[in-house]
Coordinates of C-alpha atoms in Angstrom, one line a residue:
M1 CA 26.6 4.3 -32.6
S2 CA 23.2 3.0 -34.2
D3 CA 23.3 -0.3 -32.5
S4 CA 24.5 1.6 -29.2
Q5 CA 21.4 4.3 -29.5
Q6 CA 19.1 0.7 -30.3
L7 CA 20.0 -0.8 -27.3
K8 CA 19.4 2.4 -25.2
M9 CA 15.6 2.4 -26.3
G10 CA 13.9 -0.4 -24.3
P11 CA 14.7 0.9 -20.9
L12 CA 13.7 4.2 -22.5
V13 CA 10.2 3.3 -23.6
I14 CA 10.0 1.8 -20.1
L15 CA 10.8 5.1 -18.2
M16 CA 8.5 6.7 -20.4
I17 CA 5.6 4.2 -19.4
N18 CA 6.6 4.7 -15.7
M19 CA 6.6 8.3 -16.1
F20 CA 3.3 8.5 -17.9
I21 CA 2.1 6.4 -15.4
A22 CA 3.4 8.5 -12.5
M23 CA 1.7 12.2 -13.7
L24 CA -1.5 10.4 -15.1
G25 CA -1.9 9.7 -10.7
I26 CA -1.9 13.0 -10.2
G27 CA -4.6 14.8 -12.4
L28 CA -6.6 11.7 -12.7
I29 CA -8.8 12.3 -9.9
I30 CA -9.3 16.2 -11.0
P31 CA -12.7 15.3 -13.0
I32 CA -13.9 13.0 -10.5
L33 CA -13.0 15.2 -7.6
P34 CA -16.9 17.3 -7.2
K35 CA -18.6 13.8 -7.0
F36 CA -16.5 12.4 -4.5
M37 CA -16.9 15.7 -2.6
N38 CA -20.3 15.1 -2.8
S39 CA -20.4 11.6 -1.9
L40 CA -18.0 12.4 1.0
G41 CA -19.4 15.5 2.7
G42 CA -16.3 17.8 1.0
S43 CA -16.7 20.9 -0.6
G44 CA -14.4 22.4 -3.9
E45 CA -12.0 23.7 -1.3
T46 CA -11.1 19.9 0.0
G47 CA -10.5 19.0 -3.0
G48 CA -8.1 21.7 -4.0
Y49 CA -6.1 20.4 -0.9
L50 CA -6.7 16.6 -1.7
V51 CA -4.9 17.9 -4.8
A52 CA -2.4 19.5 -2.9
V53 CA -1.7 16.9 -0.3
F54 CA 0.0 14.9 -3.0
G55 CA 2.8 17.2 -3.5
L56 CA 3.7 17.5 0.1
T57 CA 5.0 14.1 0.5
Q58 CA 6.7 14.4 -3.1
F59 CA 8.5 17.4 -1.9
L60 CA 9.8 15.2 1.7
F61 CA 11.0 12.4 -0.2
S62 CA 12.2 13.7 -3.7
P63 CA 16.0 14.5 -2.0
L64 CA 16.1 11.4 -0.4
A65 CA 15.1 9.4 -3.4
G66 CA 17.6 11.0 -5.4
G67 CA 20.5 10.5 -3.0
W68 CA 19.0 6.9 -2.5
S69 CA 19.2 6.2 -6.2
D70 CA 22.8 6.8 -6.4
K71 CA 23.6 4.5 -3.3
Y72 CA 21.3 1.6 -4.3
G73 CA 20.8 2.3 -8.1
R74 CA 17.8 3.6 -9.6
K75 CA 16.1 0.4 -10.5
K76 CA 15.2 0.1 -7.1
M77 CA 13.5 2.8 -6.3
I78 CA 11.4 3.1 -9.7
I79 CA 10.0 -0.2 -8.8
I80 CA 9.6 0.7 -5.1
G81 CA 7.9 4.5 -6.1
L82 CA 5.9 2.3 -8.4
A83 CA 4.4 -0.2 -5.8
I84 CA 3.7 2.8 -3.3
M85 CA 1.8 4.2 -6.6
T86 CA -0.5 1.1 -7.1
V87 CA -1.1 1.3 -3.1
S88 CA -2.6 4.8 -3.6
S89 CA -4.7 4.1 -6.0
V90 CA -6.6 1.1 -4.3
L91 CA -6.9 2.8 -1.3
F92 CA -8.0 6.2 -3.2
A93 CA -10.8 3.4 -4.9
I94 CA -11.8 1.6 -1.7
G95 CA -11.9 4.6 0.3
H96 CA -15.3 6.1 2.3
S97 CA -13.8 9.1 4.0
L98 CA -11.4 12.1 3.3
T99 CA -9.3 10.7 5.8
M100 CA -8.3 7.5 3.8
L101 CA -8.6 9.8 0.5
Y102 CA -5.8 11.9 2.2
I103 CA -3.4 8.5 3.0
S104 CA -3.7 7.9 -0.3
R105 CA -2.7 11.3 -2.0
L106 CA 0.0 11.0 0.8
L107 CA 1.3 7.8 -0.5
G108 CA 0.9 8.5 -4.0
G109 CA 3.2 11.4 -3.5
A110 CA 5.8 9.5 -1.9
G111 CA 5.5 7.3 -4.5
A112 CA 6.1 9.6 -7.3
A113 CA 9.0 11.2 -5.6
F114 CA 11.0 7.4 -5.6
M115 CA 10.0 7.3 -9.3
I116 CA 10.7 10.6 -11.2
P117 CA 14.4 11.6 -9.5
P118 CA 15.8 8.2 -10.4
M119 CA 14.0 8.4 -13.8
M120 CA 15.9 11.6 -14.3
A121 CA 18.9 10.4 -13.3
Y122 CA 18.7 7.3 -15.7
I123 CA 18.6 9.4 -18.8
A124 CA 21.5 10.7 -18.4
D125 CA 23.4 7.6 -17.0
I126 CA 22.7 6.2 -20.8
T127 CA 22.6 9.4 -22.7
T128 CA 25.7 11.9 -23.8
V129 CA 25.8 15.4 -23.5
H130 CA 24.8 15.8 -27.8
N131 CA 21.6 13.7 -27.2
R132 CA 20.6 14.0 -23.7
G133 CA 18.1 16.9 -25.0
R134 CA 15.9 14.4 -27.3
G135 CA 16.2 11.9 -24.1
M136 CA 14.6 14.2 -21.6
G137 CA 12.4 15.8 -24.1
L138 CA 10.8 12.2 -24.8
L139 CA 10.6 11.4 -20.6
G140 CA 9.3 15.4 -21.4
A141 CA 6.5 14.4 -23.5
A142 CA 5.7 11.0 -21.5
M143 CA 5.8 13.4 -18.4
S144 CA 3.2 16.1 -19.7
L145 CA 1.1 13.8 -21.8
G146 CA 0.7 11.8 -18.2
F147 CA -0.1 15.1 -16.2
V148 CA -2.6 16.8 -18.6
I149 CA -4.3 13.8 -19.9
G150 CA -5.0 12.6 -16.7
P151 CA -8.4 14.6 -16.1
G152 CA -9.2 13.5 -19.9
V153 CA -8.8 10.1 -19.2
G154 CA -10.8 10.2 -16.0
G155 CA -13.5 12.6 -16.6
F156 CA -14.2 8.9 -19.6
L157 CA -13.9 6.2 -17.3
A158 CA -15.9 8.1 -15.1
D159 CA -18.9 7.2 -17.0
I160 CA -19.0 3.8 -15.9
S161 CA -17.9 4.6 -12.6
M162 CA -16.8 7.1 -9.9
R163 CA -14.7 4.8 -8.9
T164 CA -12.8 3.4 -12.1
P165 CA -10.2 5.6 -13.3
L166 CA -8.7 4.3 -9.3
Y167 CA -8.9 0.8 -10.2
V168 CA -7.7 1.5 -13.7
S169 CA -4.5 3.4 -12.5
A170 CA -3.6 0.6 -9.9
C171 CA -4.1 -2.0 -12.2
V172 CA -1.7 0.0 -15.1
S173 CA 1.0 1.1 -12.2
G174 CA 0.5 -2.6 -11.0
L175 CA 1.6 -3.8 -14.4
A176 CA 4.6 -1.3 -15.1
A177 CA 6.6 -1.9 -11.7
L178 CA 6.5 -6.1 -12.7
I179 CA 7.6 -4.9 -16.5
S180 CA 10.1 -2.7 -14.6
L181 CA 10.9 -5.8 -12.6
I182 CA 11.8 -7.8 -15.3
L183 CA 12.8 -5.6 -18.2
L184 CA 14.4 -2.8 -17.2
P185 CA 18.5 -2.9 -16.6
E186 CA 20.0 -1.3 -14.0
T187 CA 22.5 1.7 -15.5
L188 CA 24.6 2.3 -12.1
S189 CA 27.3 -0.1 -11.5
L190 CA 27.9 -1.7 -7.8
E191 CA 31.0 -0.2 -8.1
K192 CA 29.5 3.0 -8.3
Q193 CA 26.8 2.5 -5.8
L194 CA 29.1 1.6 -3.1
E195 CA 31.4 4.6 -3.9
F196 CA 27.8 6.4 -3.0
R197 CA 27.6 4.4 -0.2
N198 CA 31.3 4.8 1.2
V199 CA 31.3 8.5 1.3
K200 CA 31.3 9.3 4.9
V201 CA 29.9 12.7 4.4
K202 CA 26.3 13.2 6.7
R203 CA 23.9 13.8 4.1
D204 CA 21.3 16.7 5.3
N205 CA 17.6 16.6 5.9
V206 CA 15.2 17.8 3.4
I207 CA 14.9 21.0 4.9
K208 CA 18.6 21.9 4.9
Q209 CA 19.1 20.1 1.4
F210 CA 16.3 22.7 0.1
A211 CA 18.5 25.5 1.7
L212 CA 21.7 24.3 -0.4
S213 CA 20.0 24.6 -3.2
F214 CA 19.9 28.3 -3.1
R215 CA 23.9 28.3 -3.7
K216 CA 23.6 25.2 -6.5
P217 CA 24.4 27.0 -10.1
Y218 CA 21.5 25.5 -11.5
F219 CA 19.0 27.4 -8.8
M220 CA 17.3 29.2 -11.6
L221 CA 16.4 26.5 -13.3
L222 CA 14.9 25.3 -9.9
I223 CA 12.9 27.9 -9.8
M224 CA 11.8 28.0 -13.2
I225 CA 10.4 24.2 -12.4
F226 CA 8.5 25.4 -9.5
T227 CA 6.6 28.0 -11.7
L228 CA 5.9 26.0 -14.5
T229 CA 4.4 23.6 -11.9
F230 CA 2.8 26.4 -10.4
G231 CA 1.3 27.8 -13.4
L232 CA 0.5 24.4 -14.9
T233 CA -1.5 23.1 -11.7
H234 CA -3.4 26.7 -12.0
F235 CA -4.8 25.6 -15.1
E236 CA -5.2 22.2 -14.8
T237 CA -7.1 22.1 -11.1
M238 CA -9.7 25.0 -12.2
F239 CA -10.4 24.1 -15.6
P240 CA -13.0 21.8 -14.8
F241 CA -14.5 24.6 -12.2
F242 CA -13.6 27.9 -14.5
V243 CA -15.3 25.6 -17.5
T244 CA -18.3 24.4 -16.0
G245 CA -19.2 27.6 -13.5
K246 CA -18.3 29.7 -16.6
F247 CA -19.5 28.5 -19.7
H248 CA -21.4 25.4 -18.4
Y249 CA -19.0 22.2 -20.1
N250 CA -20.3 19.1 -19.3
E251 CA -17.5 16.2 -18.6
R252 CA -17.4 15.3 -21.8
D253 CA -16.5 18.5 -23.2
I254 CA -13.6 19.4 -20.4
A255 CA -12.3 15.4 -21.5
I256 CA -12.0 15.9 -25.0
I257 CA -10.0 19.3 -24.7
I258 CA -8.0 18.2 -22.3
T259 CA -7.2 14.9 -24.1
V260 CA -6.6 16.7 -27.5
G261 CA -4.3 19.4 -25.9
A262 CA -2.7 16.7 -24.4
L263 CA -2.0 14.6 -27.4
V264 CA -0.9 17.7 -30.0
G265 CA 1.3 19.1 -27.1
T266 CA 3.1 15.8 -26.6
V267 CA 3.3 14.9 -30.1
I268 CA 5.3 18.7 -31.0
Q269 CA 7.2 18.2 -28.0
A270 CA 8.3 14.4 -28.8
V271 CA 9.4 15.6 -32.4
V272 CA 9.9 19.5 -32.3
I273 CA 12.4 19.5 -28.9
S274 CA 15.6 18.2 -30.0
P275 CA 15.9 20.0 -32.8
L276 CA 14.6 23.4 -31.0
L277 CA 17.3 22.6 -28.2
N278 CA 20.7 22.3 -31.4
R279 CA 19.0 25.0 -33.0
F280 CA 18.5 28.0 -30.3
G281 CA 19.3 26.6 -27.4
E282 CA 18.1 26.1 -23.8
K283 CA 17.4 29.6 -23.3
S284 CA 15.7 31.1 -26.5
V285 CA 13.3 27.7 -26.0
I286 CA 12.4 28.4 -22.4
I287 CA 11.6 32.6 -23.2
G288 CA 9.3 31.9 -25.9
S289 CA 7.6 29.0 -23.8
F290 CA 6.9 31.0 -21.0
L291 CA 5.3 33.7 -23.0
F292 CA 3.5 32.1 -24.7
S293 CA 2.2 29.9 -21.9
A294 CA 1.6 33.3 -19.9
I295 CA -0.3 34.5 -22.9
S296 CA -2.2 31.2 -23.2
L297 CA -3.8 31.8 -20.0
V298 CA -4.8 35.4 -20.3
L299 CA -7.4 34.6 -23.7
M300 CA -8.5 31.6 -21.8
L301 CA -10.7 34.1 -19.8
L302 CA -12.1 36.3 -23.4
S303 CA -14.5 33.5 -24.9
G304 CA -16.7 30.5 -24.0
N305 CA -16.4 29.5 -27.6
F306 CA -15.4 25.4 -27.4
Y307 CA -13.3 25.7 -30.3
Y308 CA -11.6 28.7 -29.0
V309 CA -10.8 27.4 -25.7
L310 CA -9.8 24.2 -27.7
G311 CA -7.2 26.5 -29.8
V312 CA -5.9 28.5 -26.4
S313 CA -5.5 25.1 -24.6
L314 CA -3.5 23.7 -27.5
I315 CA -1.1 26.7 -27.5
F316 CA -0.9 26.1 -23.6
F317 CA 0.0 22.7 -23.7
T318 CA 2.4 23.2 -26.1
A319 CA 4.4 25.8 -24.5
T320 CA 4.3 23.8 -21.3
S321 CA 5.5 20.4 -23.1
L322 CA 8.2 22.2 -24.5
L323 CA 9.1 24.1 -21.1
R324 CA 9.7 20.9 -19.0
P325 CA 12.6 18.8 -21.3
A326 CA 14.6 22.2 -22.1
I327 CA 14.9 23.4 -18.3
N328 CA 15.5 19.6 -17.7
T329 CA 18.3 19.5 -20.1
A330 CA 20.0 22.0 -19.0
L331 CA 19.7 21.4 -15.7
S332 CA 21.2 17.9 -16.5
K333 CA 24.3 19.6 -18.5
M334 CA 24.7 22.4 -14.9
A335 CA 24.5 19.1 -12.7
G336 CA 27.7 17.2 -13.8
D337 CA 28.2 14.4 -11.5
E338 CA 25.3 15.7 -9.1
Q339 CA 22.8 14.0 -10.9
G340 CA 20.9 12.0 -8.5
V341 CA 20.7 14.6 -6.4
A342 CA 19.7 17.6 -8.8
A343 CA 17.1 15.1 -10.2
G344 CA 16.0 15.0 -6.5
M345 CA 15.6 18.8 -6.0
N346 CA 14.0 18.9 -8.8
N347 CA 11.7 17.1 -8.4
A348 CA 10.9 18.7 -5.0
Y349 CA 10.7 22.2 -6.4
M350 CA 8.3 20.4 -8.7
S351 CA 6.4 19.2 -5.4
I352 CA 6.2 22.7 -3.7
G353 CA 4.3 24.0 -7.1
N354 CA 2.1 20.9 -7.1
I355 CA 1.2 21.6 -3.0
L356 CA 0.5 25.7 -3.7
G357 CA -0.9 25.3 -6.8
P358 CA -3.6 23.6 -6.3
A359 CA -4.6 25.3 -2.8
L360 CA -4.1 28.6 -3.8
A361 CA -6.1 28.2 -7.0
G362 CA -8.6 27.0 -5.1
T363 CA -8.6 29.8 -2.9
L364 CA -8.5 32.1 -5.7
F365 CA -11.2 30.8 -7.2
K366 CA -13.3 31.5 -4.3
V367 CA -12.8 34.8 -4.4
H368 CA -13.8 35.2 -7.9
I369 CA -13.3 33.1 -11.0
N370 CA -11.0 34.1 -13.4
L371 CA -8.5 35.0 -10.5
P372 CA -6.7 32.3 -10.6
Y373 CA -5.5 32.2 -14.4
I374 CA -4.8 36.3 -14.2
F375 CA -2.6 35.3 -11.3
G376 CA -0.7 32.0 -12.7
A377 CA -0.2 34.3 -16.1
A378 CA 1.8 36.7 -13.9
I379 CA 3.5 34.1 -12.0
L380 CA 4.5 33.1 -15.6
I381 CA 5.5 36.3 -16.9
L382 CA 7.5 37.1 -14.1
S383 CA 9.7 33.6 -14.9
L384 CA 9.8 35.0 -18.2
G385 CA 11.8 37.8 -16.7
L386 CA 13.6 35.4 -14.6
A387 CA 14.8 33.4 -18.0
L388 CA 15.6 36.5 -19.4
K389 CA 18.3 37.5 -16.6
W390 CA 19.5 33.8 -16.2
N391 CA 22.6 32.9 -17.1
S392 CA 22.8 29.8 -19.3
R393 CA 26.4 29.9 -20.1
G394 CA 28.0 26.2 -20.4
T395 CA 24.6 24.8 -21.3
Q396 CA 23.6 25.9 -24.3
T397 CA 23.3 23.1 -27.2
T398 CA 25.1 24.1 -30.9
A399 CA 23.2 22.2 -33.9
V400 CA 26.5 20.0 -36.0

């Protein structure tokens, strides 16, 4: 058993690095968006849309990528995704028009779509039902770290130049693609791939697949993925604008809060998620995490003291870091043999959150500076109600 686990750690580490890079790309541009908008004549509202379009192609390609990972293997899709994200970062770095920036972000969303569903299916391939929570937890730790540390890294690198974060992102993505090509083993046998390719059932288009997800037994979990992403993007997209406009923070303050919050939340997630799921089950972890994430958004409105904001941010990052692997683990257990398809729909719902969250947050921010956090908290409270009603029978993990 120990030998088997040891053999699986190599691929898992590579997957974690790749997931970190994918989610880093979403948040990396947030602290440099105001400068980009000023240099190109765009507005804050344009910046919100620029964040949101990443999710558009992520949504469109995710179900396809999930199915293709069943037909052609996980490794190929992951490498293709990393290559696309490398091109996306280069285009953004050299972009001198809003059109080029939009093209870059659209490509980045497609790259994330080709990466994330195959990674989640890969985890299902290399874990058992008993240790899948830990595998999803580690992958979720990398996801959360990348997603919330992106603005912090972007803020620090922007001290060198406005475009430095994008060049660094391109280099790291290219290196990750090369490492994956050389070191990442394929988990889906050729026989299994051919079996999926020979299935005569015509694959539905993305819209029909999305509609069919309403009848899946794990539909409620997909809704929770959406609301989690929606609330997280509400927090993250507006955070620099909120604390700058209301509390007069500078870029370094913003980078410190997000980076520290990301590190603490991710460490807690990586260490605590598996014991929590084994002891309390997915449903209890999901309920508690939604509750604390909603409360922290409201608390953010009450004081501008730096250490207070840091503490509240830590609560939010920890809660959302625990949420994603708990939901992903439950989803993987309910998906059965549909791991690729379920992972694709998971990413599609996350993409919708990445589209609607930043776009709506920017619009609400224009109406009132507090409104994005109030609305985000309301969505998370609604999610808490859904989690309380969700029938998690058959997904609970018990201690052994």
